[in-house]
C-alpha positions as CSV (number, residue, x, y, z in Angstrom):
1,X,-42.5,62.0,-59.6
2,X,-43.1,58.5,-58.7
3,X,-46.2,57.1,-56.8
4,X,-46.3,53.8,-55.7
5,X,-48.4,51.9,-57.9
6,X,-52.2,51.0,-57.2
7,X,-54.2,47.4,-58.3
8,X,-55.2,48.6,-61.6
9,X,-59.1,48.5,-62.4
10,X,-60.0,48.4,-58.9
11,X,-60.4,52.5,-58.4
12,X,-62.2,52.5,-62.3
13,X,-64.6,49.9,-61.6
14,X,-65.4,50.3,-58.1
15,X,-65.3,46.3,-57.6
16,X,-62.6,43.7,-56.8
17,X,-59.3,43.8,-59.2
18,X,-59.4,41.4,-61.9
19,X,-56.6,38.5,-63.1
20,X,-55.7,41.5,-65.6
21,X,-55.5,44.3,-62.8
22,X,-53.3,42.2,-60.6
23,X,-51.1,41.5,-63.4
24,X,-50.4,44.9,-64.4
25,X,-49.7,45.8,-61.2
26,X,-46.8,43.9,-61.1
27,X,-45.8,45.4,-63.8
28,X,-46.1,48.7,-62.9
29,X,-44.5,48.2,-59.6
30,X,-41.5,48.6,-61.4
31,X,-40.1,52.3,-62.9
32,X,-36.7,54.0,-62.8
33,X,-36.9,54.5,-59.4
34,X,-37.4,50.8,-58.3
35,X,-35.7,48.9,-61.6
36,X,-34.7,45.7,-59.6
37,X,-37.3,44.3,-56.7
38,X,-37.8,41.4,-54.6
39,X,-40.9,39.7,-54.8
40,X,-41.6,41.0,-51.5
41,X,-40.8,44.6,-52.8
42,X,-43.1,43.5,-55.8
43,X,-46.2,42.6,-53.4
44,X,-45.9,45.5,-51.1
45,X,-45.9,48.2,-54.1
46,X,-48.6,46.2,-56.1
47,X,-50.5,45.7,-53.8
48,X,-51.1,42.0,-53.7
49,X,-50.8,39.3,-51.4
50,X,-47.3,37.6,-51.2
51,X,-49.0,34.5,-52.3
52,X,-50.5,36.0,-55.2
53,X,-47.6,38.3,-55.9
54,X,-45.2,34.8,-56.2
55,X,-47.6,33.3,-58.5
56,X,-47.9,36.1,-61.1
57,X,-44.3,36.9,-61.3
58,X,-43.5,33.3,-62.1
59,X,-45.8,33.8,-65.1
60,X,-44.6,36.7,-65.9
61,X,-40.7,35.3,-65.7
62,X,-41.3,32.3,-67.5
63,X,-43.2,34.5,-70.5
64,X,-40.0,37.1,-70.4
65,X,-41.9,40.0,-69.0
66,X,-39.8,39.4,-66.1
67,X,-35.7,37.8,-65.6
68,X,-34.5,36.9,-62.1
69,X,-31.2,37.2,-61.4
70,X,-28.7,35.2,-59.3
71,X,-29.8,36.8,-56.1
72,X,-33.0,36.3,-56.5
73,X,-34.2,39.9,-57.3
74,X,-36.6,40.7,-60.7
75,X,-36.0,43.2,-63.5
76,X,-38.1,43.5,-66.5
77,X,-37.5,41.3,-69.1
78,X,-36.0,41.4,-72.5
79,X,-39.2,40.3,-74.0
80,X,-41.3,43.7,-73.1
81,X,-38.6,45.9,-74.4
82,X,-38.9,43.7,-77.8
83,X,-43.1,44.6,-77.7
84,X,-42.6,48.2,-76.6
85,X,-40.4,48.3,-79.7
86,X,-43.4,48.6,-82.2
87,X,-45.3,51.1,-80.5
88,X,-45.4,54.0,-83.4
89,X,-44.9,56.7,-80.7
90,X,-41.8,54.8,-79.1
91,X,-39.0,53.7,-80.7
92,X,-40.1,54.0,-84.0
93,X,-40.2,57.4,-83.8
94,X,-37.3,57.4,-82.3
95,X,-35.5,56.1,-84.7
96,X,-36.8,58.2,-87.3
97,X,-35.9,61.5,-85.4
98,X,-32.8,60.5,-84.0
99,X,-30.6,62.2,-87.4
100,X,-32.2,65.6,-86.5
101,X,-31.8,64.9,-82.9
102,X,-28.1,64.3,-83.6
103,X,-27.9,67.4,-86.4
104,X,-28.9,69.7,-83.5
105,X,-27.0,68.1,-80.6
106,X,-24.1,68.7,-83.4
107,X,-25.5,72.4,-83.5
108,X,-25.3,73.1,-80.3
109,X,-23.5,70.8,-78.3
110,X,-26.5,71.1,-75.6
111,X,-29.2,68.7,-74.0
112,X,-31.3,67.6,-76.6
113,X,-35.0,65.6,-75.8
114,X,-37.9,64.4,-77.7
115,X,-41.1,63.5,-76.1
116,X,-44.8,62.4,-77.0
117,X,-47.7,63.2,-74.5
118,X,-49.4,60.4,-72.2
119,X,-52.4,61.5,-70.4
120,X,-51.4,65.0,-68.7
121,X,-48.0,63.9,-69.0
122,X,-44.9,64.5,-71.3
123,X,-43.2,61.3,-71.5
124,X,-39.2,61.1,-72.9
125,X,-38.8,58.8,-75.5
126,X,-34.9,60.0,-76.7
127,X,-32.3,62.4,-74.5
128,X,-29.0,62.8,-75.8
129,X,-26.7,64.5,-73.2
130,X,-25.1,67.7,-73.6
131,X,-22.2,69.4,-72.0
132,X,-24.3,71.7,-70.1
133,X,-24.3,70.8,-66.3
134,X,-28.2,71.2,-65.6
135,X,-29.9,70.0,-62.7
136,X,-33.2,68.0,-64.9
137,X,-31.9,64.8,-64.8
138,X,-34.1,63.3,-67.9
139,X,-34.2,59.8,-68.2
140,X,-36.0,57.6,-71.5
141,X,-39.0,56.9,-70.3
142,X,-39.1,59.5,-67.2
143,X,-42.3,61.3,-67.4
144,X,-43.2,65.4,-65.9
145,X,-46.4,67.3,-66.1
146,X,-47.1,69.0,-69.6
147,X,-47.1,72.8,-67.9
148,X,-43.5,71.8,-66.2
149,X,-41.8,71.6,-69.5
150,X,-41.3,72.9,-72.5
151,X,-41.7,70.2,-74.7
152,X,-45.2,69.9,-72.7
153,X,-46.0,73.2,-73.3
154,X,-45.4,72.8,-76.9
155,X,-47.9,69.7,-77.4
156,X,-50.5,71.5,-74.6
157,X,-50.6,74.3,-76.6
158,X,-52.0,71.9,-80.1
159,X,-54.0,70.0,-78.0
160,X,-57.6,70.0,-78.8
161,X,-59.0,73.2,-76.6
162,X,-61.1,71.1,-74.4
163,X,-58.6,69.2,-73.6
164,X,-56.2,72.6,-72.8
165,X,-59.3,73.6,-70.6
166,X,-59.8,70.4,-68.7
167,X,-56.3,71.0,-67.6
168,X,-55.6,74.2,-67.2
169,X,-58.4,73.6,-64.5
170,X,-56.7,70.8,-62.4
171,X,-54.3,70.9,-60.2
172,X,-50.9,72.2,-61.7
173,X,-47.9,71.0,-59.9
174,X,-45.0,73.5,-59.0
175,X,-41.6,72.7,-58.6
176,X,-40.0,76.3,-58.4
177,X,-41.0,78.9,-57.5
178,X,-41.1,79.7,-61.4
179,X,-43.7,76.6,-62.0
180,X,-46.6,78.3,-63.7
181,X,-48.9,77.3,-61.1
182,X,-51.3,79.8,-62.6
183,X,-54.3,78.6,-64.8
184,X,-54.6,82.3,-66.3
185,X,-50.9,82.4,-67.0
186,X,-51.0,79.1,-68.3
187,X,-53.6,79.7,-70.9
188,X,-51.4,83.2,-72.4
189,X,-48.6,81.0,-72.3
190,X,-50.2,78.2,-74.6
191,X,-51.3,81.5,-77.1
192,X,-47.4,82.4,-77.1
193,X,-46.9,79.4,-78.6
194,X,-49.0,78.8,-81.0
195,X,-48.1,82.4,-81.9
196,X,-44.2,82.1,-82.0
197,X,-44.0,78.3,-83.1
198,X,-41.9,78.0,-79.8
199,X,-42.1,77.0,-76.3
200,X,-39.9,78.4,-73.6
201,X,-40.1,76.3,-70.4
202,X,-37.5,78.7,-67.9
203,X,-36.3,77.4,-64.4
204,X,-39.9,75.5,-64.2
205,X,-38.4,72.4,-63.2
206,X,-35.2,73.0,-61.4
207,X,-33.9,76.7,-61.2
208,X,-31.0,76.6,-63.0
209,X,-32.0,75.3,-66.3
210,X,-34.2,76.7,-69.2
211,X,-35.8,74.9,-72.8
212,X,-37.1,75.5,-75.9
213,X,-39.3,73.4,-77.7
214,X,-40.7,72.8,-81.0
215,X,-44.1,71.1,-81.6
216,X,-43.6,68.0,-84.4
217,X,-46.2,66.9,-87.2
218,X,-47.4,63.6,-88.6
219,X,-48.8,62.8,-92.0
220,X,-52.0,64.3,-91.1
221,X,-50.5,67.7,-89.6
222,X,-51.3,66.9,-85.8
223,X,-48.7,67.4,-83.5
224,X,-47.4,64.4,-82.2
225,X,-44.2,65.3,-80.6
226,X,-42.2,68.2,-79.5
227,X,-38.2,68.6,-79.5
228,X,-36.1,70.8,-77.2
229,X,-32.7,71.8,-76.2
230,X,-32.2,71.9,-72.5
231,X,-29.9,75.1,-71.4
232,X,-28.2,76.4,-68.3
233,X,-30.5,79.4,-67.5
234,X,-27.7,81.6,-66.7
235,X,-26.6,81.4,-70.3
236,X,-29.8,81.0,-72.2
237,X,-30.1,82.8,-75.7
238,X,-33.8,82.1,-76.6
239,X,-33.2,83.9,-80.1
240,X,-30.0,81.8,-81.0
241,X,-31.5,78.9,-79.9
242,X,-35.3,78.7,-81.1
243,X,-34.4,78.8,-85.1
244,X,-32.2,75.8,-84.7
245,X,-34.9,73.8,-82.7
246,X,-37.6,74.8,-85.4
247,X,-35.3,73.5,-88.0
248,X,-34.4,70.2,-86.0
249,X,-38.8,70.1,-85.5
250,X,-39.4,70.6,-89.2
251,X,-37.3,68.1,-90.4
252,X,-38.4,65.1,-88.2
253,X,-42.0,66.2,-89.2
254,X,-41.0,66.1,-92.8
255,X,-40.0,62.8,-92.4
256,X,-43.0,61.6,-90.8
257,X,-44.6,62.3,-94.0
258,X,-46.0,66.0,-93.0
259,X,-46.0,68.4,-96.1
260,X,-46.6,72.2,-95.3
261,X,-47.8,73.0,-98.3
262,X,-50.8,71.7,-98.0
263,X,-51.4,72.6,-94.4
């Protein structure tokens, strides 16, 4: 699910890339596909001129955004990891869910994720690894369409319904032959959940592997995140499994200051 990376601005505005598109295209060069590059790597997916690639990369090294190691290649630097740590839906979150994450890891001894939507995507923000031998091969950070998923069908189905509409009218990747490709389907799938506090994403990704997600509330009762456990599909037991993820989904929301009683 990666695509190389386009000059930022440029396909928005219609004009010429700015100092700010060119620089974020560096930075977005790079993803968990491509973690260490070359500057000629660099230019090539950014899109820049070698020239101009050399002279934003030392800008971007000597600010920390960027290290270079001995053999000359560029990973991303300490220095972003430090900012992305105070983005509210990142690791602070994180860190506030992880003891429920853990509780029902402890549970169940299977894949356990929590994610935040981006866009039309679900991006992973925690995964901790189960002993179940499933082909999605999650990754912090890694991000997946929100029908694909479970933990994207959990925050699709909360989403505001213009939102739900606008997307349930694009294109919907598949990825099986189980991918809910279909907008109608989509849309009684969404209901189901809002109905049974679940989400059941089932060999949508790869076909041997099934989860079951729980939407998570803020202060204000909007759902900012969803949990899941990530099964073998062979031995998935939706009933045994959902109450344990609604319990793991309640308590992180409890925690982010949401009260049910005065939802």
């Amino acid at each position: 699910m990666t695509a190389l990376p386009r000059v930022l601005g440029s396909a928005r505005t219609g004009g010429a890339p700015t100092a700010t598109d060119r620089l974020l295209a560096v930075l977005a060069a790079f993803d968990h596909e491509h973690p260490a590059l070359c500057l000629t790597d660099i230019s090539r997916r950014a899109g820049l001129s070698l020239t101009t690639a050399h002279r934003l990369v030392g800008a971007l090294t000597e600010w920390g955004a960027l290290e270079r190691d001995e053999s000359g290649v560029y990973h991303v630097g300490l220095r972003l990891w430090e900012i992305a740590a105070l983005a509210p839906r990142g690791l602070a979150l994180r860190q506030i869910a992880l003891p429920y994450l853990e509780d029902l890891y402890e549970a169940t001894h299977e894949n356990v994720q929590l994610a935040v939507r981006d866009g039309s995507d679900v991006v992973y923000i925690e995964w901790l690894s189960g002993r179940s031998a499933v082909g999605v091969h999650i990754r912090v950070g890694a991000r997946w369409p929100l029908h694909a998923t479970g933990v994207g069908l959990a925050l699709l189905a909360h989403e505001d319904p213009g939102f739900q509409e606008e997307y349930c009218a694009g294109a919907l990747a598949s990825f099986t032959p189980y991918t809910i490709t279909d907008p109608a389907r989509l849309r009684r799938e969404l209901a189901e959940v809002r109905r049974t506090g679940v989400a059941v994403s089932d060999r949508q990704v790869t076909e041997d592997a099934l989860s079951v997600a729980a939407p998570v509330r803020t202060a204000d009762g909007s759902v900012g995140a969803a949990v899941s456990i990530v099964v073998p599909h062979a031995d998935a037991q939706v009933p045994v499994l959902a109450p344990a993820v609604r319990v793991a989904a309640r308590g992180i929301s409890r925690a982010l200051g949401w009260q049910p009683e005065r939802a």
